[in-house]
PDB file of C-alpha atoms in Angstrom:
ATOM      1  CA  UNK B   1     -45.329  67.854   8.818  1.00 50.00           C
ATOM      2  CA  UNK B   2     -47.911  64.764   8.692  1.00 45.00           C
ATOM      3  CA  UNK B   3     -48.713  62.943  12.151  1.00 45.00           C
ATOM      4  CA  UNK B   4     -50.669  59.435  12.598  1.00 45.00           C
ATOM      5  CA  UNK B   5     -53.237  59.731  14.652  1.00 47.00           C
ATOM      6  CA  UNK B   6     -53.495  56.244  16.257  1.00 45.00           C
ATOM      7  CA  UNK B   7     -56.960  55.727  18.391  1.00 53.00           C
ATOM      8  CA  UNK B   8     -57.619  53.481  21.341  1.00 58.00           C
ATOM      9  CA  UNK B   9     -56.186  53.265  24.374  1.00 64.00           C
ATOM     10  CA  UNK B  10     -52.854  53.193  25.618  1.00 66.00           C
ATOM     11  CA  UNK B  11     -53.636  49.612  26.598  1.00 73.00           C
ATOM     12  CA  UNK B  12     -54.540  48.557  23.324  1.00 73.00           C
ATOM     13  CA  UNK B  13     -51.119  49.512  21.957  1.00 74.00           C
ATOM     14  CA  UNK B  14     -49.474  47.626  24.334  1.00 82.00           C
ATOM     15  CA  UNK B  15     -51.538  44.694  23.603  1.00 81.00           C
ATOM     16  CA  UNK B  16     -50.809  45.313  19.748  1.00 82.00           C
ATOM     17  CA  UNK B  17     -46.620  46.039  20.619  1.00 81.00           C
ATOM     18  CA  UNK B  18     -47.279  42.161  22.849  1.00 80.00           C
ATOM     19  CA  UNK B  19     -48.510  40.090  20.096  1.00 82.00           C
ATOM     20  CA  UNK B  20     -46.506  41.327  17.321  1.00 83.00           C
ATOM     21  CA  UNK B  21     -43.755  40.708  19.298  1.00 83.00           C
ATOM     22  CA  UNK B  22     -44.907  36.931  20.338  1.00 83.00           C
ATOM     23  CA  UNK B  23     -45.099  36.270  16.843  1.00 86.00           C
ATOM     24  CA  UNK B  24     -41.262  37.040  16.303  1.00 87.00           C
ATOM     25  CA  UNK B  25     -40.233  34.885  18.698  1.00 86.00           C
ATOM     26  CA  UNK B  26     -42.520  31.985  17.712  1.00 86.00           C
ATOM     27  CA  UNK B  27     -41.140  32.562  14.091  1.00 86.00           C
ATOM     28  CA  UNK B  28     -37.661  32.351  15.885  1.00 88.00           C
ATOM     29  CA  UNK B  29     -37.993  29.655  18.642  1.00 88.00           C
ATOM     30  CA  UNK B  30     -40.926  27.333  16.482  1.00 87.00           C
ATOM     31  CA  UNK B  31     -38.087  25.629  14.729  1.00 88.00           C
ATOM     32  CA  UNK B  32     -37.474  21.790  15.258  1.00 86.00           C
ATOM     33  CA  UNK B  33     -34.073  22.879  16.164  1.00 95.00           C
ATOM     34  CA  UNK B  34     -34.484  25.481  18.651  1.00 95.00           C
ATOM     35  CA  UNK B  35     -37.054  23.057  19.866  1.00 91.00           C
ATOM     36  CA  UNK B  36     -34.415  20.035  20.349  1.00 92.00           C
ATOM     37  CA  UNK B  37     -31.150  22.894  21.129  1.00 95.00           C
ATOM     38  CA  UNK B  38     -33.826  24.048  24.068  1.00 95.00           C
ATOM     39  CA  UNK B  39     -34.136  20.289  24.995  1.00 92.00           C
ATOM     40  CA  UNK B  40     -30.866  19.196  25.600  1.00 93.00           C
ATOM     41  CA  UNK B  41     -29.762  22.314  27.399  1.00 95.00           C
ATOM     42  CA  UNK B  42     -32.262  21.039  29.833  1.00 91.00           C
ATOM     43  CA  UNK B  43     -30.443  22.013  33.532  1.00 91.00           C
ATOM     44  CA  UNK B  44     -27.236  21.990  32.648  1.00 94.00           C
ATOM     45  CA  UNK B  45     -24.359  24.469  31.212  1.00 97.00           C
ATOM     46  CA  UNK B  46     -22.515  22.937  27.404  1.00 97.00           C
ATOM     47  CA  UNK B  47     -19.796  23.562  25.600  1.00 96.00           C
ATOM     48  CA  UNK B  48     -20.439  23.863  21.996  1.00 95.00           C
ATOM     49  CA  UNK B  49     -19.038  20.644  20.759  1.00 94.00           C
ATOM     50  CA  UNK B  50     -21.367  18.905  23.431  1.00 96.00           C
ATOM     51  CA  UNK B  51     -25.038  20.749  22.003  1.00 96.00           C
ATOM     52  CA  UNK B  52     -23.752  19.921  18.798  1.00 96.00           C
ATOM     53  CA  UNK B  53     -23.387  15.838  19.243  1.00 96.00           C
ATOM     54  CA  UNK B  54     -26.457  15.718  21.519  1.00 95.00           C
ATOM     55  CA  UNK B  55     -28.826  17.254  18.939  1.00 95.00           C
ATOM     56  CA  UNK B  56     -28.598  14.586  16.089  1.00 93.00           C
ATOM     57  CA  UNK B  57     -28.001  15.790  12.527  1.00 96.00           C
ATOM     58  CA  UNK B  58     -27.717  19.731  12.671  1.00 97.00           C
ATOM     59  CA  UNK B  59     -25.153  21.513  11.388  1.00 97.00           C
ATOM     60  CA  UNK B  60     -22.304  23.147  12.535  1.00 96.00           C
ATOM     61  CA  UNK B  61     -23.581  26.419  10.655  1.00 97.00           C
ATOM     62  CA  UNK B  62     -27.782  25.753  12.443  1.00 97.00           C
ATOM     63  CA  UNK B  63     -26.490  25.030  15.419  1.00 97.00           C
ATOM     64  CA  UNK B  64     -24.411  28.585  15.880  1.00 97.00           C
ATOM     65  CA  UNK B  65     -27.283  30.867  14.208  1.00 97.00           C
ATOM     66  CA  UNK B  66     -30.348  29.000  16.346  1.00 97.00           C
ATOM     67  CA  UNK B  67     -27.987  29.263  19.335  1.00 98.00           C
ATOM     68  CA  UNK B  68     -27.754  33.169  17.811  1.00 97.00           C
ATOM     69  CA  UNK B  69     -31.204  33.574  18.560  1.00 96.00           C
ATOM     70  CA  UNK B  70     -31.853  32.051  21.812  1.00 97.00           C
ATOM     71  CA  UNK B  71     -28.949  34.498  23.137  1.00 97.00           C
ATOM     72  CA  UNK B  72     -30.600  37.291  21.253  1.00 95.00           C
ATOM     73  CA  UNK B  73     -34.206  36.180  22.516  1.00 94.00           C
ATOM     74  CA  UNK B  74     -32.883  36.002  26.685  1.00 95.00           C
ATOM     75  CA  UNK B  75     -33.181  32.691  26.297  1.00 96.00           C
ATOM     76  CA  UNK B  76     -30.088  31.378  26.856  1.00 97.00           C
ATOM     77  CA  UNK B  77     -26.242  32.796  28.336  1.00 98.00           C
ATOM     78  CA  UNK B  78     -23.880  31.898  26.448  1.00 97.00           C
ATOM     79  CA  UNK B  79     -20.094  32.252  28.407  1.00 97.00           C
ATOM     80  CA  UNK B  80     -16.438  32.699  26.783  1.00 95.00           C
ATOM     81  CA  UNK B  81     -13.837  31.485  29.797  1.00 93.00           C
ATOM     82  CA  UNK B  82     -10.543  33.307  28.718  1.00 92.00           C
ATOM     83  CA  UNK B  83      -8.687  30.034  27.726  1.00 92.00           C
ATOM     84  CA  UNK B  84      -6.210  29.334  25.225  1.00 92.00           C
ATOM     85  CA  UNK B  85      -8.613  28.174  22.985  1.00 90.00           C
ATOM     86  CA  UNK B  86     -11.191  29.971  24.316  1.00 89.00           C
ATOM     87  CA  UNK B  87     -13.762  27.749  25.874  1.00 92.00           C
ATOM     88  CA  UNK B  88     -17.936  28.384  25.136  1.00 94.00           C
ATOM     89  CA  UNK B  89     -20.386  27.498  27.406  1.00 97.00           C
ATOM     90  CA  UNK B  90     -23.395  27.667  26.729  1.00 98.00           C
ATOM     91  CA  UNK B  91     -27.145  27.446  29.384  1.00 98.00           C
ATOM     92  CA  UNK B  92     -30.545  27.951  29.286  1.00 97.00           C
ATOM     93  CA  UNK B  93     -32.258  31.658  31.319  1.00 97.00           C
ATOM     94  CA  UNK B  94     -34.807  31.537  33.223  1.00 96.00           C
ATOM     95  CA  UNK B  95     -37.475  32.062  30.802  1.00 95.00           C
ATOM     96  CA  UNK B  96     -35.544  29.512  28.822  1.00 96.00           C
ATOM     97  CA  UNK B  97     -35.946  27.124  31.150  1.00 96.00           C
ATOM     98  CA  UNK B  98     -39.744  27.998  31.418  1.00 95.00           C
ATOM     99  CA  UNK B  99     -39.992  27.394  27.755  1.00 93.00           C
ATOM    100  CA  UNK B 100     -38.224  24.259  27.838  1.00 94.00           C
ATOM    101  CA  UNK B 101     -41.551  23.145  30.351  1.00 93.00           C
ATOM    102  CA  UNK B 102     -43.462  24.675  27.497  1.00 90.00           C
ATOM    103  CA  UNK B 103     -41.171  21.890  24.647  1.00 87.00           C
ATOM    104  CA  UNK B 104     -41.718  19.500  27.329  1.00 87.00           C
ATOM    105  CA  UNK B 105     -45.515  19.404  27.258  1.00 91.00           C
ATOM    106  CA  UNK B 106     -45.702  19.045  23.324  1.00 86.00           C
ATOM    107  CA  UNK B 107     -42.582  16.038  23.815  1.00 83.00           C
ATOM    108  CA  UNK B 108     -45.316  14.743  26.079  1.00 89.00           C
ATOM    109  CA  UNK B 109     -48.725  14.954  24.134  1.00 92.00           C
ATOM    110  CA  UNK B 110     -46.156  13.900  20.883  1.00 89.00           C
ATOM    111  CA  UNK B 111     -45.539  10.447  22.879  1.00 90.00           C
ATOM    112  CA  UNK B 112     -49.121  10.157  24.094  1.00 95.00           C
ATOM    113  CA  UNK B 113     -51.310  10.585  19.982  1.00 95.00           C
ATOM    114  CA  UNK B 114     -48.035   9.152  18.444  1.00 95.00           C
ATOM    115  CA  UNK B 115     -50.088   5.945  17.986  1.00 95.00           C
ATOM    116  CA  UNK B 116     -52.907   8.309  16.222  1.00 96.00           C
ATOM    117  CA  UNK B 117     -50.953  10.364  14.729  1.00 95.00           C
ATOM    118  CA  UNK B 118     -49.558   7.106  12.301  1.00 96.00           C
ATOM    119  CA  UNK B 119     -52.754   6.185  11.485  1.00 95.00           C
ATOM    120  CA  UNK B 120     -54.147   8.757  11.065  1.00 95.00           C
ATOM    121  CA  UNK B 121     -51.111   9.572   8.298  1.00 95.00           C
ATOM    122  CA  UNK B 122     -51.598   5.741   6.598  1.00 95.00           C
ATOM    123  CA  UNK B 123     -55.212   6.596   6.604  1.00 94.00           C
ATOM    124  CA  UNK B 124     -54.565   9.633   4.625  1.00 95.00           C
ATOM    125  CA  UNK B 125     -51.938   7.869   2.318  1.00 93.00           C
ATOM    126  CA  UNK B 126     -54.242   5.381   1.862  1.00 92.00           C
ATOM    127  CA  UNK B 127     -56.897   7.887  -0.115  1.00 87.00           C
ATOM    128  CA  UNK B 128     -59.357   9.274   2.921  1.00 64.00           C
ATOM    129  CA  UNK B 129     -58.039  11.853   3.070  1.00 61.00           C
ATOM    130  CA  UNK B 130     -58.993  12.602  -0.242  1.00 57.00           C
ATOM    131  CA  UNK B 131     -61.982  13.323   0.160  1.00 52.00           C
ATOM    132  CA  UNK B 132     -61.166  16.557   2.202  1.00 54.00           C
ATOM    133  CA  UNK B 133     -62.646  19.426   0.580  1.00 51.00           C
ATOM    134  CA  UNK B 134     -64.847  17.809  -1.843  1.00 50.00           C
ATOM    135  CA  UNK B 135     -67.526  17.004  -0.422  1.00 49.00           C
ATOM    136  CA  UNK B 136     -70.915  17.306  -1.877  1.00 47.00           C
ATOM    137  CA  UNK B 137     -73.898  19.874  -0.819  1.00 47.00           C
ATOM    138  CA  UNK B 138     -76.767  18.070  -1.004  1.00 45.00           C
TER     139      UNK B 138
END
């Protein structure tokens, strides 16, 4: 029988586990649809159809997948009301609300620097970006 020896303290193992989980969660929520869903839910409780109407361009499939991911990560809560047909509503949990504050900060950053970003993109397209990585050393 082979046993694997780990070096480092239990705190190091906890940090590695936390880093791994953080990467997994970032991978899940760092997509345009998840961020838009979080923003659309806000402080509200919305039905699937209401949420789909607020997130312009999202397909039924992508909304379903992202809502499941948000629910799995404890960021959204799904409530099924026993009616015919069933009424399903979604709301952000406390951690979801906290993430929404970060999303707001990112949106504010985008609004603040939109002009700068657009100008930089135009300059890049017009040839200024072609010099990146090709500077000569004297």
